[in-house]
């Protein structure tokens, strides 16, 4: 009989969101008249920008005519989008990234998950804790994680991010080859300053390591010293790969578009000791396993960079950031300790009186009818926190905060 990839069987079930859904459903069944408000959602709720809708409509009309319809898209993206990305996300900030170093895709989840295809299973991986679960689970699937004991995989190096270290991970105590960093961070909503990020670039250069930098929440940055791209840091073009997404930037969670930047000088060793360009390997990987992002979607992404698009998208991001401020100010007023929320749509709330994440989740659900996400679901160091998101609608966000303040 054929054999399965046993690594899938090693994965713990997707316990977190299933368990949340179960508890919310039980509560709603028992209290059908109560209004439950979710501050737990990690998905956008505002509609797409009018400029994006117009681009989708125009591109759809093009697909209706024999003369203008498009078939398979180029594997790495249409030039019109690569040019727009290059100009607006990099050249504008004096970051010299070429269009041949950018790879358009259907989103950052796929890219952060798939990047492991081009890296040896012998690499030692480091992740921050708490962490976006995709980084860990995809390494488990690849067979890079070892065995699971007490919520820790034996071959993964965990970098705790706690209130005690101001959510700034310390450099690993043993050699690691691959480092996942996500800033602004999901779930904590915190950031790294340029000085802090520089330490990681220097570590990677010194240790021949590669940084996988997930900047999916870059658009939410409001503070000056927070880098928008790891390539703002000197030397990063030799050691880092950056992932970007239009999902939270422009509400594309249901449209699907993102991109990955792999500068030409990012290299790793082959088994016979040769330095190999990771960009070249990624090209090979994508052209083998991916058939390009839809034309209409890439036209929609291009519209994000139009003058109207930029303005409309800014309004939506500001809307979410205002929600974040309302949540944070309200919680602080009620005597709670919070982190994040200034450069990110996430607020990381320390549970009061030493309650566990799940105890406080239950309290908020059962007493105040508010849904959150227990921090322990993102890793051991998330215990004692819950994550609140700013992606809800304004009126409900205000109502939820009022319930907590009262
Ligand atoms: N990276 C992080 C840190 C995320 O939180 C998310 C979505 O929640 C993603 C990537 C996924 O982005 P995309 O929608 O582009 O796949």
Tab-separated table of C-alpha atoms and ligand atoms in Angstrom:
chain	number	residue	atom	x	y	z
A	1	UNK	CA	0.000	0.000	0.000
A	2	UNK	CA	1.146	3.560	-0.649
A	3	UNK	CA	2.599	5.416	2.306
A	4	UNK	CA	1.576	8.858	3.542
A	5	UNK	CA	3.920	11.657	4.556
A	6	UNK	CA	3.992	10.739	8.241
A	7	UNK	CA	5.017	14.253	9.158
A	8	UNK	CA	1.399	15.322	8.662
A	9	UNK	CA	0.423	12.863	11.376
A	10	UNK	CA	2.867	14.506	13.756
A	11	UNK	CA	1.026	17.834	13.521
A	12	UNK	CA	-1.171	18.572	16.510
A	13	UNK	CA	-4.777	19.256	15.349
A	14	UNK	CA	-5.662	22.857	14.500
A	15	UNK	CA	-6.910	23.033	18.039
A	16	UNK	CA	-6.976	26.790	18.570
A	17	UNK	CA	-9.615	28.126	16.179
A	18	UNK	CA	-11.703	24.942	16.317
A	19	UNK	CA	-11.796	25.186	20.118
A	20	UNK	CA	-12.711	28.892	19.995
A	21	UNK	CA	-15.525	28.192	17.516
A	22	UNK	CA	-16.769	25.356	19.726
A	23	UNK	CA	-16.862	27.472	22.894
A	24	UNK	CA	-18.548	30.400	21.098
A	25	UNK	CA	-21.124	28.086	19.556
A	26	UNK	CA	-21.900	26.488	22.941
A	27	UNK	CA	-22.344	29.934	24.485
A	28	UNK	CA	-24.601	31.160	21.674
A	29	UNK	CA	-26.785	28.056	21.840
A	30	UNK	CA	-27.250	28.522	25.572
A	31	UNK	CA	-27.858	32.297	25.269
A	32	UNK	CA	-29.511	32.926	21.881
A	33	UNK	CA	-30.571	36.501	22.756
A	34	UNK	CA	-27.083	37.692	23.823
A	35	UNK	CA	-25.077	39.783	21.357
A	36	UNK	CA	-21.617	38.277	21.020
A	37	UNK	CA	-18.954	40.602	19.579
A	38	UNK	CA	-15.788	39.174	18.065
A	39	UNK	CA	-12.481	40.899	18.642
A	40	UNK	CA	-10.819	37.657	17.676
A	41	UNK	CA	-11.007	37.792	13.905
A	42	UNK	CA	-7.795	37.962	11.916
A	43	UNK	CA	-9.642	38.828	8.717
A	44	UNK	CA	-10.473	42.228	7.261
A	45	UNK	CA	-14.077	43.473	7.213
A	46	UNK	CA	-13.945	46.724	5.199
A	47	UNK	CA	-14.826	46.492	1.477
A	48	UNK	CA	-12.200	46.699	-1.261
A	49	UNK	CA	-11.165	50.200	-2.328
A	50	UNK	CA	-13.160	51.657	-5.264
A	51	UNK	CA	-9.928	51.924	-7.323
A	52	UNK	CA	-9.363	48.193	-6.820
A	53	UNK	CA	-12.963	47.349	-7.759
A	54	UNK	CA	-12.628	49.468	-10.923
A	55	UNK	CA	-9.401	47.652	-11.883
A	56	UNK	CA	-11.060	44.268	-11.289
A	57	UNK	CA	-14.021	45.297	-13.463
A	58	UNK	CA	-11.826	46.660	-16.268
A	59	UNK	CA	-9.619	43.575	-16.268
A	60	UNK	CA	-12.686	41.322	-16.298
A	61	UNK	CA	-13.972	43.157	-19.370
A	62	UNK	CA	-10.580	42.556	-21.039
A	63	UNK	CA	-10.988	38.845	-20.352
A	64	UNK	CA	-14.303	38.916	-22.255
A	65	UNK	CA	-12.722	39.760	-25.603
A	66	UNK	CA	-10.624	37.508	-27.813
A	67	UNK	CA	-8.211	40.364	-28.508
A	68	UNK	CA	-7.512	41.276	-24.895
A	69	UNK	CA	-8.067	38.101	-22.893
A	70	UNK	CA	-5.088	36.641	-21.020
A	71	UNK	CA	-4.266	33.054	-20.277
A	72	UNK	CA	-1.544	31.815	-17.958
A	73	UNK	CA	0.184	34.705	-16.228
A	74	UNK	CA	4.004	34.900	-16.130
A	75	UNK	CA	5.284	32.716	-13.276
A	76	UNK	CA	6.785	35.623	-11.345
A	77	UNK	CA	4.289	38.403	-12.106
A	78	UNK	CA	3.325	40.818	-14.886
A	79	UNK	CA	5.790	43.640	-15.515
A	80	UNK	CA	3.154	46.302	-14.770
A	81	UNK	CA	2.809	45.001	-11.179
A	82	UNK	CA	6.513	44.284	-10.656
A	83	UNK	CA	7.277	47.864	-11.757
A	84	UNK	CA	4.638	49.314	-9.433
A	85	UNK	CA	5.932	47.267	-6.468
A	86	UNK	CA	9.531	48.175	-7.210
A	87	UNK	CA	8.816	51.869	-7.492
A	88	UNK	CA	6.387	52.291	-4.602
A	89	UNK	CA	7.591	49.818	-1.992
A	90	UNK	CA	11.351	50.049	-2.553
A	91	UNK	CA	12.769	52.708	-4.907
A	92	UNK	CA	10.729	55.370	-3.121
A	93	UNK	CA	12.576	54.491	0.109
A	94	UNK	CA	15.947	54.292	-1.683
A	95	UNK	CA	16.014	50.513	-1.415
A	96	UNK	CA	17.562	49.157	-4.616
A	97	UNK	CA	15.492	46.069	-5.409
A	98	UNK	CA	15.231	44.921	-9.049
A	99	UNK	CA	12.021	43.655	-10.627
A	100	UNK	CA	13.831	40.348	-11.205
A	101	UNK	CA	14.205	39.980	-7.439
A	102	UNK	CA	10.420	40.179	-6.860
A	103	UNK	CA	8.097	37.183	-7.193
A	104	UNK	CA	4.342	37.825	-7.244
A	105	UNK	CA	2.184	35.117	-5.694
A	106	UNK	CA	-1.250	34.388	-4.255
A	107	UNK	CA	-0.254	35.507	-0.765
A	108	UNK	CA	2.220	35.370	2.080
A	109	UNK	CA	0.814	32.219	3.652
A	110	UNK	CA	1.714	30.206	0.558
A	111	UNK	CA	5.129	31.815	0.228
A	112	UNK	CA	6.150	31.573	3.893
A	113	UNK	CA	4.897	27.987	3.817
A	114	UNK	CA	6.502	27.013	0.510
A	115	UNK	CA	9.896	28.657	0.943
A	116	UNK	CA	11.066	25.587	2.869
A	117	UNK	CA	10.946	23.626	-0.420
A	118	UNK	CA	14.241	25.209	-1.473
A	119	UNK	CA	15.988	24.744	1.897
A	120	UNK	CA	17.554	21.560	3.222
A	121	UNK	CA	15.757	19.612	5.941
A	122	UNK	CA	19.080	19.589	7.821
A	123	UNK	CA	18.774	23.310	8.620
A	124	UNK	CA	18.096	24.319	12.203
A	125	UNK	CA	15.145	26.706	12.346
A	126	UNK	CA	14.472	29.467	14.879
A	127	UNK	CA	11.063	31.021	15.488
A	128	UNK	CA	9.855	33.648	17.901
A	129	UNK	CA	7.435	32.457	20.576
A	130	UNK	CA	4.504	33.300	20.323
A	131	UNK	CA	4.471	32.781	16.561
A	132	UNK	CA	2.282	32.701	13.434
A	133	UNK	CA	1.705	28.912	13.394
A	134	UNK	CA	2.385	28.472	9.639
A	135	UNK	CA	6.165	28.775	10.136
A	136	UNK	CA	6.261	25.897	12.616
A	137	UNK	CA	3.701	23.617	10.996
A	138	UNK	CA	5.292	23.811	7.541
A	139	UNK	CA	8.641	22.845	9.050
A	140	UNK	CA	6.978	19.918	10.785
A	141	UNK	CA	5.528	18.810	7.437
A	142	UNK	CA	8.974	19.110	5.850
A	143	UNK	CA	10.514	16.924	8.566
A	144	UNK	CA	12.678	19.697	9.980
A	145	UNK	CA	11.114	19.940	13.454
A	146	UNK	CA	12.101	16.750	15.317
A	147	UNK	CA	9.784	15.455	18.017
A	148	UNK	CA	7.147	17.250	20.071
A	149	UNK	CA	7.412	17.298	23.845
A	150	UNK	CA	5.566	19.714	26.101
A	151	UNK	CA	4.555	21.976	23.149
A	152	UNK	CA	8.138	22.265	21.900
A	153	UNK	CA	9.649	20.654	18.794
A	154	UNK	CA	13.089	19.295	19.596
A	155	UNK	CA	14.895	20.657	16.502
A	156	UNK	CA	13.285	24.116	16.562
A	157	UNK	CA	14.914	26.924	18.493
A	158	UNK	CA	12.281	29.053	20.246
A	159	UNK	CA	12.964	32.735	20.894
A	160	UNK	CA	10.643	33.835	23.709
A	161	UNK	CA	9.021	37.256	23.299
A	162	UNK	CA	7.575	38.305	26.622
A	163	UNK	CA	6.772	41.462	28.559
A	164	UNK	CA	10.082	40.917	30.408
A	165	UNK	CA	12.130	41.400	27.216
A	166	UNK	CA	9.697	43.940	25.766
A	167	UNK	CA	8.807	41.388	23.059
A	168	UNK	CA	12.274	41.704	21.569
A	169	UNK	CA	13.744	38.243	20.903
A	170	UNK	CA	17.281	37.556	22.051
A	171	UNK	CA	19.822	36.126	19.630
A	172	UNK	CA	19.798	32.303	19.743
A	173	UNK	CA	22.120	30.569	22.183
A	174	UNK	CA	23.025	27.842	19.649
A	175	UNK	CA	23.765	28.050	15.938
A	176	UNK	CA	20.670	28.312	13.727
A	177	UNK	CA	20.455	28.394	9.934
A	178	UNK	CA	16.986	29.795	9.269
A	179	UNK	CA	15.305	32.542	11.307
A	180	UNK	CA	11.655	33.514	10.897
A	181	UNK	CA	10.931	37.088	11.942
A	182	UNK	CA	7.521	38.728	11.550
A	183	UNK	CA	7.299	42.493	12.095
A	184	UNK	CA	4.950	44.168	12.825
A	185	UNK	CA	4.205	40.983	14.706
A	186	UNK	CA	1.240	38.699	14.661
A	187	UNK	CA	0.088	38.004	17.381
A	188	UNK	CA	1.732	40.532	19.721
A	189	UNK	CA	1.352	43.646	17.514
A	190	UNK	CA	4.866	44.716	18.551
A	191	UNK	CA	7.749	45.823	16.322
A	192	UNK	CA	11.549	45.812	16.141
A	193	UNK	CA	13.452	49.072	15.806
A	194	UNK	CA	16.096	49.450	13.096
A	195	UNK	CA	18.821	48.951	15.703
A	196	UNK	CA	17.259	45.723	16.921
A	197	UNK	CA	16.719	44.392	13.422
A	198	UNK	CA	20.335	45.235	12.557
A	199	UNK	CA	21.472	42.776	15.257
A	200	UNK	CA	19.651	39.995	13.421
A	201	UNK	CA	21.107	40.913	10.053
A	202	UNK	CA	24.577	40.916	11.632
A	203	UNK	CA	23.898	37.559	13.299
A	204	UNK	CA	22.788	36.083	9.971
A	205	UNK	CA	25.868	37.425	8.173
A	206	UNK	CA	28.203	36.079	10.854
A	207	UNK	CA	26.538	32.668	11.078
A	208	UNK	CA	25.727	32.080	7.391
A	209	UNK	CA	22.053	32.049	8.309
A	210	UNK	CA	19.042	33.215	6.288
A	211	UNK	CA	16.326	35.484	7.711
A	212	UNK	CA	12.784	34.893	6.476
A	213	UNK	CA	11.180	38.265	7.161
A	214	UNK	CA	7.376	38.407	7.085
A	215	UNK	CA	6.254	42.021	6.622
A	216	UNK	CA	2.564	41.242	6.006
A	217	UNK	CA	1.547	44.091	8.362
A	218	UNK	CA	4.002	46.697	7.046
A	219	UNK	CA	1.183	49.069	6.001
A	220	UNK	CA	0.168	49.560	9.646
A	221	UNK	CA	3.488	51.083	10.704
A	222	UNK	CA	3.020	54.579	12.111
A	223	UNK	CA	6.239	55.172	14.060
A	224	UNK	CA	9.367	56.554	12.463
A	225	UNK	CA	12.067	54.235	13.735
A	226	UNK	CA	10.218	51.094	12.678
A	227	UNK	CA	11.637	49.605	9.458
A	228	UNK	CA	9.110	48.970	6.670
A	229	UNK	CA	11.431	46.507	4.988
A	230	UNK	CA	14.372	44.463	6.271
A	231	UNK	CA	16.251	45.762	3.215
A	232	UNK	CA	16.485	49.147	4.940
A	233	UNK	CA	19.167	47.470	7.043
A	234	UNK	CA	22.661	47.411	5.608
A	235	UNK	CA	23.771	43.919	4.623
A	236	UNK	CA	20.229	42.478	4.549
A	237	UNK	CA	20.377	42.023	0.789
A	238	UNK	CA	22.875	39.189	1.334
A	239	UNK	CA	20.983	37.350	4.084
A	240	UNK	CA	17.240	38.042	3.963
A	241	UNK	CA	14.101	37.091	2.088
A	242	UNK	CA	11.059	39.323	2.600
A	243	UNK	CA	7.394	38.412	2.293
A	244	UNK	CA	4.691	40.984	1.607
A	245	UNK	CA	0.940	40.669	1.246
A	246	UNK	CA	-1.913	42.748	-0.130
A	247	UNK	CA	-4.271	40.964	2.305
A	248	UNK	CA	-4.165	43.344	5.233
A	249	UNK	CA	-2.682	46.264	3.280
A	250	UNK	CA	-5.579	46.441	0.837
A	251	UNK	CA	-8.211	43.982	2.028
A	252	UNK	CA	-7.158	41.233	-0.406
A	253	UNK	CA	-7.745	38.285	1.964
A	254	UNK	CA	-10.429	37.025	-0.433
A	255	UNK	CA	-8.730	38.246	-3.630
A	256	UNK	CA	-5.293	36.701	-2.966
A	257	UNK	CA	-2.089	38.455	-3.901
A	258	UNK	CA	1.296	38.898	-2.283
A	259	UNK	CA	4.930	38.867	-3.241
A	260	UNK	CA	8.317	37.676	-2.073
A	261	UNK	CA	11.614	39.496	-2.489
A	262	UNK	CA	14.761	37.395	-2.884
A	263	UNK	CA	17.762	39.578	-3.683
A	264	UNK	CA	20.306	38.094	-6.071
A	265	UNK	CA	23.036	37.929	-3.437
A	266	UNK	CA	21.084	35.727	-1.040
A	267	UNK	CA	22.794	32.374	-1.285
A	268	UNK	CA	23.064	29.086	0.598
A	269	UNK	CA	25.283	26.031	0.264
A	270	UNK	CA	24.595	22.898	-1.749
A	271	UNK	CA	25.614	19.485	-0.379
A	272	UNK	CA	28.790	19.665	-2.464
A	273	UNK	CA	29.731	23.026	-0.974
A	274	UNK	CA	28.722	25.359	-3.819
A	275	UNK	CA	27.021	28.689	-3.130
A	276	UNK	CA	23.604	28.628	-4.782
A	277	UNK	CA	21.338	31.627	-5.426
A	278	UNK	CA	18.059	31.165	-3.539
A	279	UNK	CA	16.306	33.436	-6.068
A	280	UNK	CA	17.242	31.011	-8.856
A	281	UNK	CA	15.970	28.049	-6.838
A	282	UNK	CA	12.740	29.897	-6.042
A	283	UNK	CA	12.259	30.573	-9.766
A	284	UNK	CA	12.638	26.865	-10.410
A	285	UNK	CA	10.269	26.025	-7.571
A	286	UNK	CA	7.587	28.485	-8.672
A	287	UNK	CA	7.769	27.598	-12.362
A	288	UNK	CA	7.346	23.935	-11.410
A	289	UNK	CA	4.608	24.207	-8.797
A	290	UNK	CA	2.838	27.541	-9.442
A	291	UNK	CA	1.141	28.847	-12.572
A	292	UNK	CA	1.043	32.563	-11.828
A	293	UNK	CA	-1.368	34.929	-10.094
A	294	UNK	CA	-4.538	35.746	-12.059
A	295	UNK	CA	-4.310	38.717	-14.443
A	296	UNK	CA	-7.368	40.430	-12.962
A	297	UNK	CA	-5.924	40.063	-9.474
A	298	UNK	CA	-2.582	41.566	-10.532
A	299	UNK	CA	-4.415	44.509	-12.151
A	300	UNK	CA	-6.276	44.953	-8.843
A	301	UNK	CA	-2.953	44.917	-6.964
A	302	UNK	CA	-1.531	47.463	-9.394
A	303	UNK	CA	-4.461	49.771	-8.564
A	304	UNK	CA	-3.385	49.728	-4.902
A	305	UNK	CA	-0.439	51.899	-6.028
A	306	UNK	CA	-2.510	54.397	-8.069
A	307	UNK	CA	-2.968	57.842	-6.480
A	308	UNK	CA	-6.682	57.137	-5.792
A	309	UNK	CA	-5.915	53.628	-4.591
A	310	UNK	CA	-3.249	54.842	-2.177
A	311	UNK	CA	-5.641	57.383	-0.633
A	312	UNK	CA	-8.519	54.938	-0.302
A	313	UNK	CA	-6.327	52.242	1.201
A	314	UNK	CA	-4.859	54.704	3.675
A	315	UNK	CA	-8.395	55.548	4.855
A	316	UNK	CA	-9.135	51.885	5.563
A	317	UNK	CA	-5.867	51.302	7.387
A	318	UNK	CA	-6.495	54.432	9.446
A	319	UNK	CA	-9.957	53.082	10.268
A	320	UNK	CA	-8.450	49.878	11.661
A	321	UNK	CA	-5.698	51.796	13.469
A	322	UNK	CA	-8.359	53.996	15.082
A	323	UNK	CA	-10.155	50.829	16.236
A	324	UNK	CA	-6.849	49.662	17.712
A	325	UNK	CA	-6.493	52.955	19.561
A	326	UNK	CA	-10.048	52.724	20.910
A	327	UNK	CA	-9.395	49.202	22.178
A	328	UNK	CA	-6.060	50.076	23.699
A	329	UNK	CA	-7.149	53.322	25.357
A	330	UNK	CA	-10.277	51.664	26.766
A	331	UNK	CA	-8.393	48.705	28.154
A	332	UNK	CA	-5.683	50.839	29.717
A	333	UNK	CA	-8.423	53.013	31.258
A	334	UNK	CA	-9.910	49.879	32.764
A	335	UNK	CA	-6.517	49.135	34.353
A	336	UNK	CA	-5.324	46.510	31.882
A	337	UNK	CA	-1.797	46.107	30.565
A	338	UNK	CA	-1.645	46.035	26.776
A	339	UNK	CA	1.047	45.843	24.093
A	340	UNK	CA	1.078	46.408	20.333
A	341	UNK	CA	-1.755	48.204	18.512
A	342	UNK	CA	0.322	51.229	17.444
A	343	UNK	CA	2.010	49.798	14.345
A	344	UNK	CA	-0.252	46.781	13.941
A	345	UNK	CA	-3.923	45.772	13.953
A	346	UNK	CA	-3.298	43.501	16.970
A	347	UNK	CA	-3.458	44.280	20.681
A	348	UNK	CA	-1.767	41.844	23.050
A	349	UNK	CA	-3.581	41.970	26.379
A	350	UNK	CA	-2.023	40.629	29.560
A	351	UNK	CA	-4.634	38.663	31.471
A	352	UNK	CA	-5.453	40.144	34.884
A	353	UNK	CA	-4.715	38.388	38.175
A	354	UNK	CA	-2.452	35.779	36.589
A	355	UNK	CA	-5.328	34.045	34.809
A	356	UNK	CA	-4.457	31.635	32.027
A	357	UNK	CA	-5.243	32.645	28.451
A	358	UNK	CA	-8.177	30.229	28.279
A	359	UNK	CA	-9.544	31.269	31.720
A	360	UNK	CA	-9.617	34.897	30.613
A	361	UNK	CA	-11.019	33.954	27.199
A	362	UNK	CA	-13.893	32.182	29.018
A	363	UNK	CA	-14.444	35.127	31.332
A	364	UNK	CA	-14.689	37.591	28.428
A	365	UNK	CA	-17.008	35.274	26.494
A	366	UNK	CA	-19.286	34.247	29.349
A	367	UNK	CA	-19.468	37.519	31.283
A	368	UNK	CA	-19.063	40.171	28.557
A	369	UNK	CA	-19.899	38.254	25.364
A	370	UNK	CA	-16.591	39.221	23.741
A	371	UNK	CA	-14.572	36.762	21.660
A	372	UNK	CA	-10.773	36.988	21.745
A	373	UNK	CA	-7.951	34.623	20.793
A	374	UNK	CA	-6.079	32.920	23.651
A	375	UNK	CA	-2.381	33.798	23.443
A	376	UNK	CA	-1.311	30.303	24.492
A	377	UNK	CA	-2.571	29.083	21.108
A	378	UNK	CA	0.366	30.893	19.461
A	379	UNK	CA	3.009	29.210	21.618
A	380	UNK	CA	4.061	28.647	25.198
A	381	UNK	CA	5.211	32.240	25.732
A	382	UNK	CA	1.747	33.445	24.716
A	383	UNK	CA	0.324	32.004	27.953
A	384	UNK	CA	-1.171	34.748	30.123
A	385	UNK	CA	-2.225	36.863	27.129
A	386	UNK	CA	-5.167	37.154	24.752
A	387	UNK	CA	-5.034	38.731	21.285
A	388	UNK	CA	-7.580	41.343	20.268
A	389	UNK	CA	-7.873	42.547	16.698
A	390	UNK	CA	-8.822	45.903	15.244
A	391	UNK	CA	-10.432	44.448	12.115
A	392	UNK	CA	-14.006	44.677	13.437
A	393	UNK	CA	-16.541	47.364	12.682
A	394	UNK	CA	-16.325	50.622	14.625
A	395	UNK	CA	-19.666	50.469	16.461
A	396	UNK	CA	-19.079	46.915	17.686
A	397	UNK	CA	-15.504	47.696	18.675
A	398	UNK	CA	-16.710	50.637	20.770
A	399	UNK	CA	-19.460	48.530	22.327
A	400	UNK	CA	-17.017	45.749	23.227
A	401	UNK	CA	-14.614	48.202	24.841
A	402	UNK	CA	-17.451	49.855	26.791
A	403	UNK	CA	-18.449	46.474	28.182
A	404	UNK	CA	-14.889	45.900	29.412
A	405	UNK	CA	-14.508	49.406	30.853
A	406	UNK	CA	-17.818	49.070	32.731
B	1	LIG	N1	1.807	36.302	7.580
B	1	LIG	C1	1.237	36.629	8.744
B	1	LIG	C2	2.105	37.001	9.880
B	1	LIG	C3	-0.151	36.624	8.894
B	1	LIG	O1	-0.693	36.957	10.065
B	1	LIG	C4	-0.953	36.258	7.806
B	1	LIG	C5	-2.422	36.219	7.895
B	1	LIG	O2	-3.044	36.274	8.893
B	1	LIG	C6	-0.324	35.904	6.629
B	1	LIG	C7	1.053	35.945	6.527
B	1	LIG	C8	-1.126	35.445	5.452
B	1	LIG	O3	-1.177	36.388	4.467
B	1	LIG	P1	-1.872	36.089	3.086
B	1	LIG	O4	-3.320	36.414	3.239
B	1	LIG	O5	-1.169	36.978	2.129
B	1	LIG	O6	-1.676	34.648	2.749
